[in-house]
Short mmCIF file of C-alpha atoms in Angstrom, two decimals:
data_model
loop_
_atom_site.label_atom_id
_atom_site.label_comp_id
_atom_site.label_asym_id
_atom_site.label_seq_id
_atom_site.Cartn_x
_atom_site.Cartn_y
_atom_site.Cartn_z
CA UNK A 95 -41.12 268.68 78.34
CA UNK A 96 -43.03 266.92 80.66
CA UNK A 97 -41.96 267.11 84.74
CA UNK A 98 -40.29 263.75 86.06
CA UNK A 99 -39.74 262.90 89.48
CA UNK A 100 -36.16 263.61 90.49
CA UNK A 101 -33.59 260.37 90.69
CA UNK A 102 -32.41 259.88 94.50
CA UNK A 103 -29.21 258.66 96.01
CA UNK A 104 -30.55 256.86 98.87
CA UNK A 105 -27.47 255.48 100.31
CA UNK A 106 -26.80 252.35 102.19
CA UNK A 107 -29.12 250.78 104.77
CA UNK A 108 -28.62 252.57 108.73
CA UNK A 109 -26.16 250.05 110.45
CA UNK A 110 -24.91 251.84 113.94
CA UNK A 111 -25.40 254.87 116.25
CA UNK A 112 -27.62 255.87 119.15
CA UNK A 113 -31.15 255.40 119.37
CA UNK A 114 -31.99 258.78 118.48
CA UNK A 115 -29.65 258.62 115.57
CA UNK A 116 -31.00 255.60 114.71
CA UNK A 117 -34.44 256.30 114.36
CA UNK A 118 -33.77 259.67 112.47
CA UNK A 119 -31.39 257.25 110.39
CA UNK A 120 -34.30 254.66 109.35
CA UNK A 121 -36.77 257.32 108.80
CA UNK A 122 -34.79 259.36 106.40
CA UNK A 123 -33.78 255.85 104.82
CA UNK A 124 -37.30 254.83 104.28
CA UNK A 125 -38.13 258.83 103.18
CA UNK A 126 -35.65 258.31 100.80
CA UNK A 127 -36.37 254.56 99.13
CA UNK A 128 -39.78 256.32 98.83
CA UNK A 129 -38.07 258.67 96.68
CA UNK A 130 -36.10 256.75 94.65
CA UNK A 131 -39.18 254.34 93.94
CA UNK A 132 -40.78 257.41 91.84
CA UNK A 133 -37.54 258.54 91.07
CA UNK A 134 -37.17 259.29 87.20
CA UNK A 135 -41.15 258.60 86.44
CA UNK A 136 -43.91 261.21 84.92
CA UNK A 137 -46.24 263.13 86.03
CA UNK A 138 -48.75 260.87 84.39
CA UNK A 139 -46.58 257.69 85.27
CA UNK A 140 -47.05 258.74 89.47
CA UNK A 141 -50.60 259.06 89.02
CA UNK A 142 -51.38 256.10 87.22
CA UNK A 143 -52.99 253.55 89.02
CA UNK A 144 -51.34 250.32 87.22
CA UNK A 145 -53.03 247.43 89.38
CA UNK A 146 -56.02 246.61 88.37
CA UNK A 147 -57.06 244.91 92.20
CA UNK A 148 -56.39 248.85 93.71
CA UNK A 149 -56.56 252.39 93.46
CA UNK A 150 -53.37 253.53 94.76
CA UNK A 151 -50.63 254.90 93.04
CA UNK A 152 -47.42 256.23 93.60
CA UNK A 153 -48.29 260.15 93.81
CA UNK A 154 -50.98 259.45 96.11
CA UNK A 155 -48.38 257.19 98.57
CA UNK A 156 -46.52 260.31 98.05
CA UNK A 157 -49.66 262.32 99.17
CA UNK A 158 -50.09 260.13 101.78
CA UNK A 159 -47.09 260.20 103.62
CA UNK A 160 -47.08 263.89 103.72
CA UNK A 161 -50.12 264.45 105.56
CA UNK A 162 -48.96 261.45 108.39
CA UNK A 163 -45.46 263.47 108.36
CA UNK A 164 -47.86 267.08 109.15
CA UNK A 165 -50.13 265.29 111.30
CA UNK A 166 -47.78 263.42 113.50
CA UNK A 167 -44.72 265.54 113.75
CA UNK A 168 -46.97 269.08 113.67
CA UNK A 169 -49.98 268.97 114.53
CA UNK A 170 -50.09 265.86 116.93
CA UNK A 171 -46.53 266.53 118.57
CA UNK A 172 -45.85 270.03 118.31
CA UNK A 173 -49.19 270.65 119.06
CA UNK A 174 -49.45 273.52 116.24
CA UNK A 175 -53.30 272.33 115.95
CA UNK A 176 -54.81 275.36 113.66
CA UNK A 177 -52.78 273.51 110.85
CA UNK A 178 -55.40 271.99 108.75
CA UNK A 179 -55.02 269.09 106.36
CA UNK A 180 -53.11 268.83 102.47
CA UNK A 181 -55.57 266.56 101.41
CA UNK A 182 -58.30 265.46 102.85
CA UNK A 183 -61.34 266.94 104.16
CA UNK A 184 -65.14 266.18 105.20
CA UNK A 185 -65.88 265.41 101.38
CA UNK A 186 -62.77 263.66 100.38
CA UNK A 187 -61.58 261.90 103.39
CA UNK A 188 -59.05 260.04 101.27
CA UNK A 189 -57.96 262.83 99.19
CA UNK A 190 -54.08 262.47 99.54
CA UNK A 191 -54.60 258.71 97.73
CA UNK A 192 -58.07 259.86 95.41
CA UNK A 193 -57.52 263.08 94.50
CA UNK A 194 -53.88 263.41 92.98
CA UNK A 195 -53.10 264.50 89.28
CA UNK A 196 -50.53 264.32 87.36
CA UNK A 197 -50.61 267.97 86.38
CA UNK A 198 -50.13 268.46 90.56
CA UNK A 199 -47.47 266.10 90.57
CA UNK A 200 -44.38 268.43 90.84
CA UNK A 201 -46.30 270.27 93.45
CA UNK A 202 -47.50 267.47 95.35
CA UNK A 203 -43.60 267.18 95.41
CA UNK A 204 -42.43 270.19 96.75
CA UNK A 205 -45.17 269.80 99.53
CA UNK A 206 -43.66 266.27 100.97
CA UNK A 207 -40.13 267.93 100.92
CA UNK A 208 -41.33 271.26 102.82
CA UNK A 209 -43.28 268.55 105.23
CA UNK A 210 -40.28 266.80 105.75
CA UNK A 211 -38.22 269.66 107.00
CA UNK A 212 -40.81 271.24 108.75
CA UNK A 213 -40.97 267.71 110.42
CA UNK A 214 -37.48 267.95 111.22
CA UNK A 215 -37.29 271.56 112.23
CA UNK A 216 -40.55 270.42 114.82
CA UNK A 217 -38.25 267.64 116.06
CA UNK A 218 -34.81 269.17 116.16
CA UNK A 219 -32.97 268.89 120.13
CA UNK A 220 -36.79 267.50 121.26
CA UNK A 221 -36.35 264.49 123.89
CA UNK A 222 -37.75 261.18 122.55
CA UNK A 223 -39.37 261.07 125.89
CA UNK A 224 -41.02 264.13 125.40
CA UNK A 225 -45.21 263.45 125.29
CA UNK A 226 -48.16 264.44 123.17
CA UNK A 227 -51.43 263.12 123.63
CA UNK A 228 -52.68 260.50 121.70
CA UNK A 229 -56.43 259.06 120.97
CA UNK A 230 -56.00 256.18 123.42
CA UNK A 231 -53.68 257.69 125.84
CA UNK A 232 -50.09 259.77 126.05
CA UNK A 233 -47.88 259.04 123.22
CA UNK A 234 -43.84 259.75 123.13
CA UNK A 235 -41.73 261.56 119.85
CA UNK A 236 -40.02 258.08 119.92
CA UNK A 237 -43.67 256.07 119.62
CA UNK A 238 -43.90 258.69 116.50
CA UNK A 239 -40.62 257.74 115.01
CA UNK A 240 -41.25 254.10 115.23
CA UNK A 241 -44.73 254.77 113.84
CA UNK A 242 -43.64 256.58 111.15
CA UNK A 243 -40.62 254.11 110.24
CA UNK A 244 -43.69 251.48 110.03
CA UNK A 245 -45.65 253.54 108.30
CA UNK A 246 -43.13 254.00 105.56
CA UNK A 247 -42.38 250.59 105.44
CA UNK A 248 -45.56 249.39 104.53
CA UNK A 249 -45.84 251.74 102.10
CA UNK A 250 -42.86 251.25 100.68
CA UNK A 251 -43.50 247.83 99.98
CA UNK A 252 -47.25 248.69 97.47
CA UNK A 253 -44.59 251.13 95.95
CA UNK A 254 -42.34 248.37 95.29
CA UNK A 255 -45.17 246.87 93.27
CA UNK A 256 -46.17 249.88 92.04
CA UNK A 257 -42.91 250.94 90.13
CA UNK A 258 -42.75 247.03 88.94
CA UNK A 259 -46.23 247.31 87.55
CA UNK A 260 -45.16 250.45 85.85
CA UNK A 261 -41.79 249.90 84.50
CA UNK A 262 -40.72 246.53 85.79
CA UNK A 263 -38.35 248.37 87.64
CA UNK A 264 -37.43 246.69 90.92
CA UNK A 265 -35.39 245.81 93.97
CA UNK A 266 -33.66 248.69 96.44
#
């Protein structure tokens, strides 16, 4: 039997709380709707590129979002730079959107969940004001938090057309 992506409860949309609840709040919202748009498809299904106008697909937004979760939350903010890409590399620059296969797709998985926690774990009692550097200057763990909210968000939205160009699943 072939592997499927797991179904997600997602839960409702982040209403109240303090800002640092907040932002943990939207990013695990938009972590999840990520989830839930891949959410009972195939191996084959996530890997298919269904638009004819681009190349992505739904693994490699998956992919994707794991190496900005390492690369901000790790390697930029807790500084832990010996960690080296997932995906990409001198020869593939784009290999978390190119490079993605169906038969990977269960591990490709398992790697954005463990990136997620480790994410978390990296986080965990940090100050949002807390700074890191960044290419054009100092950056904060909240500028990362808002980046990554956006980040998901726009992402979120080619997997809404995605799934629909799949499945003709939509909404959520």
């Amino acid at each position: 039997m072939a592997w499927t992506a797991p179904a997600v409860e997602r839960g409702d949309f982040p209403t109240s709380g303090g800002e640092r609840a907040s932002l943990e709040e939207y990013l695990d919202f938009h972590r999840a709707t990520l989830m839930l748009k891949c959410g009972g498809l195939t191996g084959e299904q996530l890997a298919s590129r269904p638009l004819p106008t681009t190349g992505l697909t739904l693994l490699g937004l998956v992919r994707h979002l794991a190496e900005n979760e390492r690369w901000w939350f790790r390697r930029r903010f807790g500084k832990q730079d010996t960690l080296g890409d997932l995906y990409c590399s001198e020869e593939h620059p784009d290999g978390d959107f190119d490079l993605g296969t169906a038969a990977g797709a269960q591990e490709d998985f398992a790697v954005y969940a463990r990136e997620v926690e480790l994410a978390r774990q990296t986080t965990r009692d940090r100050s949002l004001d807390e700074e890191f550097p960044g290419r054009d200057g100092t950056l904060t763990l909240r500028w990362a938090y808002l980046h990554m909210i956006e980040e998901y968000a726009r992402h979120n939205g080619h997997a809404d057309l995605l799934r629909e160009a799949i499945d003709g699943s939509t909404g959520e």
